Tab-separated table of C-alpha atoms and ligand atoms in Angstrom:
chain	number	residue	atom	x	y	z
A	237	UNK	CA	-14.536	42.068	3.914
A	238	UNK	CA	-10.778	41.619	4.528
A	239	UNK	CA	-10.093	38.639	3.350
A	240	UNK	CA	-10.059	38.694	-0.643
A	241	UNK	CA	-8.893	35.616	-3.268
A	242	UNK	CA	-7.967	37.202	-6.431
A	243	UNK	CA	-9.332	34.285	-8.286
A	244	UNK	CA	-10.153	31.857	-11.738
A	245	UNK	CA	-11.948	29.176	-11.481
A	246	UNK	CA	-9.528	26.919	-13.403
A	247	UNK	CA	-7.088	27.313	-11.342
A	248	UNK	CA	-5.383	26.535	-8.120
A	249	UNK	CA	-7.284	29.277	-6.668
A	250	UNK	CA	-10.038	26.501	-6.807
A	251	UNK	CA	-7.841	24.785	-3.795
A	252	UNK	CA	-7.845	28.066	-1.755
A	253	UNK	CA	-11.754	28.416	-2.214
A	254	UNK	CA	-12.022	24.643	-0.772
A	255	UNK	CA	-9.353	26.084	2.242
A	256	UNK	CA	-11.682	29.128	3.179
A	257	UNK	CA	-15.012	27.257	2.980
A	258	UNK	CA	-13.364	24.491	5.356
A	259	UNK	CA	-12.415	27.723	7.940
A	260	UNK	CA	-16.249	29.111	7.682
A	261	UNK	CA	-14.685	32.645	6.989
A	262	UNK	CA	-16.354	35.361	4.598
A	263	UNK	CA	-14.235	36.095	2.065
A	264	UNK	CA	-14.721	38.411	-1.545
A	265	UNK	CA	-13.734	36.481	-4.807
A	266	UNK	CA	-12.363	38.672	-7.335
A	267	UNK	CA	-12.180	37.048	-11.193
A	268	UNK	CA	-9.010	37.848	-12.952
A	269	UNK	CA	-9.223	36.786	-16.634
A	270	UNK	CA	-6.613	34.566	-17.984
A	271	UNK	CA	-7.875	35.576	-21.658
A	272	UNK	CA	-7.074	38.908	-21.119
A	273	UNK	CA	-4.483	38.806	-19.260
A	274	UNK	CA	-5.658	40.140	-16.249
A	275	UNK	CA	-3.368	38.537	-14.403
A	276	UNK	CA	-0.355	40.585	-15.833
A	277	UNK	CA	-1.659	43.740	-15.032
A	278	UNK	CA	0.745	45.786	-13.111
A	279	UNK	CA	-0.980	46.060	-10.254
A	280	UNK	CA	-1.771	42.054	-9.886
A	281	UNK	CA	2.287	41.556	-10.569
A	282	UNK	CA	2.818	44.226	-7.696
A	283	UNK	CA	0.943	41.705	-5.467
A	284	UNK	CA	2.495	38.683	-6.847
A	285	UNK	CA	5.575	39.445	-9.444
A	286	UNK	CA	5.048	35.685	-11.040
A	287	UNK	CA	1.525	37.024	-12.375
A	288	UNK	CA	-0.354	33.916	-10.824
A	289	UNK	CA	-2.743	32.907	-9.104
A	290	UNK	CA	-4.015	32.368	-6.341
A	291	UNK	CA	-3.369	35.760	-4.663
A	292	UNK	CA	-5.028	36.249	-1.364
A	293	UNK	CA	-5.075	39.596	0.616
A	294	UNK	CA	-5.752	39.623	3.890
A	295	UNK	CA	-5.903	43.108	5.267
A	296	UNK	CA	-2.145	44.287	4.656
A	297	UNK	CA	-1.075	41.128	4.275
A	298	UNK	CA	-0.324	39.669	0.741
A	299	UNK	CA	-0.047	35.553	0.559
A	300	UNK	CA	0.710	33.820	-2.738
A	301	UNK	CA	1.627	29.792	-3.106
A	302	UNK	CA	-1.131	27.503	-2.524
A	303	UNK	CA	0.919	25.749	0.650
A	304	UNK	CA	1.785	28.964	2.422
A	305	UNK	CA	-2.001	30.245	1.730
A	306	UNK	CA	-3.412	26.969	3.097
A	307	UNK	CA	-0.801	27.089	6.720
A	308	UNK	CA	-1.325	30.695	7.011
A	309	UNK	CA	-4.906	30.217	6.815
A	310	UNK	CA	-5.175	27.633	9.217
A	311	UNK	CA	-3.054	29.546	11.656
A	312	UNK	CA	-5.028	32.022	11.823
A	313	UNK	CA	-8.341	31.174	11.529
A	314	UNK	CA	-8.421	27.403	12.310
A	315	UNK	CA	-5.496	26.845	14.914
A	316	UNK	CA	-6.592	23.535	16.693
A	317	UNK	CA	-9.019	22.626	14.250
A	318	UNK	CA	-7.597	22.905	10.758
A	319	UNK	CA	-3.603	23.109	11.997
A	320	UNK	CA	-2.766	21.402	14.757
A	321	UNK	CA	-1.383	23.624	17.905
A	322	UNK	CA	2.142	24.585	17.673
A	323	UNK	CA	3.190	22.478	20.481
A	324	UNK	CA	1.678	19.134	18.998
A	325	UNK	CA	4.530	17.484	17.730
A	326	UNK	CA	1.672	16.070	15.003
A	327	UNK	CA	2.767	19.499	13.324
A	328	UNK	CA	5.973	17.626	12.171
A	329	UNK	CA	3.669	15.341	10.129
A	330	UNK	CA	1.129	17.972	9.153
A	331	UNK	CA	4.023	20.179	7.305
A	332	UNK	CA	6.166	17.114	5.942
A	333	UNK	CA	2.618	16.262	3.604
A	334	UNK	CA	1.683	19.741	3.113
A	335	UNK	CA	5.098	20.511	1.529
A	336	UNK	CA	5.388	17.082	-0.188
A	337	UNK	CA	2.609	18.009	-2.425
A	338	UNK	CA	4.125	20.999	-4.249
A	339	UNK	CA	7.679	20.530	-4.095
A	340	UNK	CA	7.630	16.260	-5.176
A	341	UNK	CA	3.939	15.446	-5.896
A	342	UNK	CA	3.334	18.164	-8.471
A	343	UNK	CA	6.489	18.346	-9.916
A	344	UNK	CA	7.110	15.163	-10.477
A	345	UNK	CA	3.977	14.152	-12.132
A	346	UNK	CA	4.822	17.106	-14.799
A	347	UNK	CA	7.804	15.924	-14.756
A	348	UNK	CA	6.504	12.659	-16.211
A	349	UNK	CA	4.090	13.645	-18.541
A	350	UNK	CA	6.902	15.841	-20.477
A	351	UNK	CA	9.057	12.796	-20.704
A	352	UNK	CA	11.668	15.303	-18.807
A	353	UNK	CA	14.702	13.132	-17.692
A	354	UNK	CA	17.187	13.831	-14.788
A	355	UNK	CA	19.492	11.677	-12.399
A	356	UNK	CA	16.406	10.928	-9.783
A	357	UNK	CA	19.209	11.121	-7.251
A	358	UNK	CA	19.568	14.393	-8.377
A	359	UNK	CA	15.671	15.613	-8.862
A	360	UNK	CA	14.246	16.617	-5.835
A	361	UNK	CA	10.783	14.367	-6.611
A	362	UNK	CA	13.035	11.120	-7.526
A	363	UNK	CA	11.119	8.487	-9.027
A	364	UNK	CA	7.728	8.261	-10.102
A	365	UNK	CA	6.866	4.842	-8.287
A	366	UNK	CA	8.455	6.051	-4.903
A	367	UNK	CA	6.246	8.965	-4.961
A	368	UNK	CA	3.349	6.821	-4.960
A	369	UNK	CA	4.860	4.833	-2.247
A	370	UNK	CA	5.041	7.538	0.019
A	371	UNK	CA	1.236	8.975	-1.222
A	372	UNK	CA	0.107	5.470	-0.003
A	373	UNK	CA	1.682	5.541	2.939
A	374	UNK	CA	0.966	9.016	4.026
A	375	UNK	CA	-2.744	7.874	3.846
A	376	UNK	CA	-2.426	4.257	5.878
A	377	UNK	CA	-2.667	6.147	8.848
A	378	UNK	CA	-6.798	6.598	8.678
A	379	UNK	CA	-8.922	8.385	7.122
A	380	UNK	CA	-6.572	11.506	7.018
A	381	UNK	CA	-3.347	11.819	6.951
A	382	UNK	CA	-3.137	12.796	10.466
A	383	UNK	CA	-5.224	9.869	11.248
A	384	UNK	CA	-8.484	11.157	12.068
A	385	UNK	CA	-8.485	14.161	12.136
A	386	UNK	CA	-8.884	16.361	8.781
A	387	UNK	CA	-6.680	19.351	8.675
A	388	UNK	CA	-5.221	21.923	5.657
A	389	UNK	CA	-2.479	19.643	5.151
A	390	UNK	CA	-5.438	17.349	3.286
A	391	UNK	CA	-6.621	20.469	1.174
A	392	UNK	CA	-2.977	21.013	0.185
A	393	UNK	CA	-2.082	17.027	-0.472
A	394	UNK	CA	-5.610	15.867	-1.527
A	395	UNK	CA	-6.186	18.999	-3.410
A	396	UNK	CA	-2.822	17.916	-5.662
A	397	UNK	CA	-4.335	14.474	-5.864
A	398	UNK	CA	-7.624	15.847	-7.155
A	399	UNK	CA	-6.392	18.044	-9.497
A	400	UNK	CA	-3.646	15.041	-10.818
A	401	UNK	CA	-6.336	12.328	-11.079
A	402	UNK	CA	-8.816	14.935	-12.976
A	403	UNK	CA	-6.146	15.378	-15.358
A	404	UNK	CA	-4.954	11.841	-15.621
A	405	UNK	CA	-1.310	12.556	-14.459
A	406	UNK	CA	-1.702	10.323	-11.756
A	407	UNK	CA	-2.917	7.239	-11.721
A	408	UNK	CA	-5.318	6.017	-9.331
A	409	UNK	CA	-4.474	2.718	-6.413
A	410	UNK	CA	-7.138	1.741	-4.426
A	411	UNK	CA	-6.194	3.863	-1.308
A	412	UNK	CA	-5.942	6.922	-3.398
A	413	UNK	CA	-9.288	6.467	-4.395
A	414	UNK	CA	-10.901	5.992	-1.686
A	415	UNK	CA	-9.063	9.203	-0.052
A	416	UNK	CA	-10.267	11.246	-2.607
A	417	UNK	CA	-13.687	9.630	-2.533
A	418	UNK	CA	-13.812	10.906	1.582
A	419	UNK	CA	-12.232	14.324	0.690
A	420	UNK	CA	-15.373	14.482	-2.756
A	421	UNK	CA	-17.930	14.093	0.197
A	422	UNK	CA	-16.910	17.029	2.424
A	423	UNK	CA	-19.851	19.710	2.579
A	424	UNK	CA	-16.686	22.541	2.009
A	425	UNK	CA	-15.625	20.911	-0.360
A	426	UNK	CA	-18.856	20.716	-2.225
A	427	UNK	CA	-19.771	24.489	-1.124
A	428	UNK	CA	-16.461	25.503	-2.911
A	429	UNK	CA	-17.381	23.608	-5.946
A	430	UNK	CA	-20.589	25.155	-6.071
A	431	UNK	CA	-18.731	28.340	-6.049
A	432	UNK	CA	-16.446	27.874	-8.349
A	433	UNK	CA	-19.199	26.574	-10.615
A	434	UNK	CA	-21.465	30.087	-10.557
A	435	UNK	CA	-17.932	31.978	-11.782
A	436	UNK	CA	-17.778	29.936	-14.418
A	437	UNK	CA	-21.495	30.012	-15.374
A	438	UNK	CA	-21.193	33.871	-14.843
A	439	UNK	CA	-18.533	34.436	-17.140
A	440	UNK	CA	-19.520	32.283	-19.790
A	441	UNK	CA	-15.931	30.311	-19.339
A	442	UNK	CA	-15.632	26.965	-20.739
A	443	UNK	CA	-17.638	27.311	-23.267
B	667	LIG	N1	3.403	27.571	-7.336
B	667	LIG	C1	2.184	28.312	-7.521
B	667	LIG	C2	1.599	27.982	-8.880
B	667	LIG	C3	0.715	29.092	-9.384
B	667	LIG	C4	0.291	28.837	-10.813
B	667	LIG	O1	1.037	28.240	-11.616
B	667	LIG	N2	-0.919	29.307	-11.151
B	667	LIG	C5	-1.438	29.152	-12.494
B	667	LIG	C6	-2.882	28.698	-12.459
B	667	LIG	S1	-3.093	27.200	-11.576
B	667	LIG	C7	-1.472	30.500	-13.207
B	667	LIG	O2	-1.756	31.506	-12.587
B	667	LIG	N3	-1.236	30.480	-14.520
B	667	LIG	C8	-1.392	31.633	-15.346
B	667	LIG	C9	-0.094	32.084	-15.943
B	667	LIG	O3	0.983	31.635	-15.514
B	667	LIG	O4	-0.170	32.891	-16.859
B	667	LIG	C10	1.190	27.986	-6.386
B	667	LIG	O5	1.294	26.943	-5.751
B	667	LIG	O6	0.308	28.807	-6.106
């Protein structure tokens, strides 16, 4: 198999799972455990120096960050369906969302729940209640945020939302909700659950 997610359930490599079951590609998990520091083995940090996951391999090719996993991925194994051709000037929309989740979603809402302060003219994610603005209108566009049609940029965004909402760092609006309600009912979605689920059964995590 040449695609393979180095891989812990409770973690982001959760999101990547959700990417490849939306693509309908095989793919090999392989668990690295965070207990015993698998992850800082040398040769995981000659794949990704930080020591984190997700790491996925793909032949020769190493990809680390959950945005650069999720457009590489859709490149090249869902151009047209997940990732909209490169001469569809929807792209422009598609990568403003996809990088608005890690670089102002996530870090903001940490940001927030430490109490850290900053000028927000300053820090890159600004204020707290502007964020939401934009998350709300990202999504009054339809169902997805490219209207109708679902693409990676929804793993990447919705898959920050998820994980926020799970952990109570973001609080829920109506249209948020029901966003993450649509993206809950998605057969990959659920398939990558299930997945993720049997890892953690297997290993006796959580426990
Ligand atoms: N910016 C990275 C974040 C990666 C990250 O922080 N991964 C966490 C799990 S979600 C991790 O591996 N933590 C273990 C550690 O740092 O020891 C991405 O988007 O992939």
């Amino acid at each position: 198999m040449s695609i393979v997610l180095y891989h812990h359930p409770f973690s982001r490599a959760a999101t990547v799972v959700w990417m490849l079951e939306e693509l309908g590609v095989d793919y090999e998990l392989r668990f690295l455990d965070f207990a015993s520091a698998a992850h800082k083995a040398p040769e995981i940090l000659a794949l990704n120096p930080m020591g984190k996951l997700p790491i996925l391999v793909d032949g020769e090719q190493v990809v680390t960050e959950v945005a650069a996993i999720g457009l590489y991925l859709a490149d090249r194994y869902g151009l047209g369906r997940l990732a909209p051709l490169p001469d569809d000037p929807r792209r422009g929309t598609y990568f403003r969302w996809t990088f608005f989740a890690p670089s102002v979603i996530e870090p903001g809402a940490i940001a927030k729940a430490n109490g850290w302060e900053g000028r927000p003219s300053q820090l890159g994610w600004g204020k707290q209640e502007d964020v939401v603005r934009a998350i709300e209108s990202a999504l009054s566009h339809g169902d997805y945020l490219l209207g109708d049609q679902f693409t990676m940029a929804d793993v990447i965004f919705g898959g920050t939302l998820r994980y926020l909402l799970m952990v109570k760092m973001l609080a829920p609006t109506p249209a948020i909700e029901s966003y993450a309600s649509r993206l809950a009912a998605r057969p990959a979605l659920q398939k990558a659950e299930a997945r993720n689920k049997a890892v953690i059964e297997e290993r006796g995590l959580g426990r």
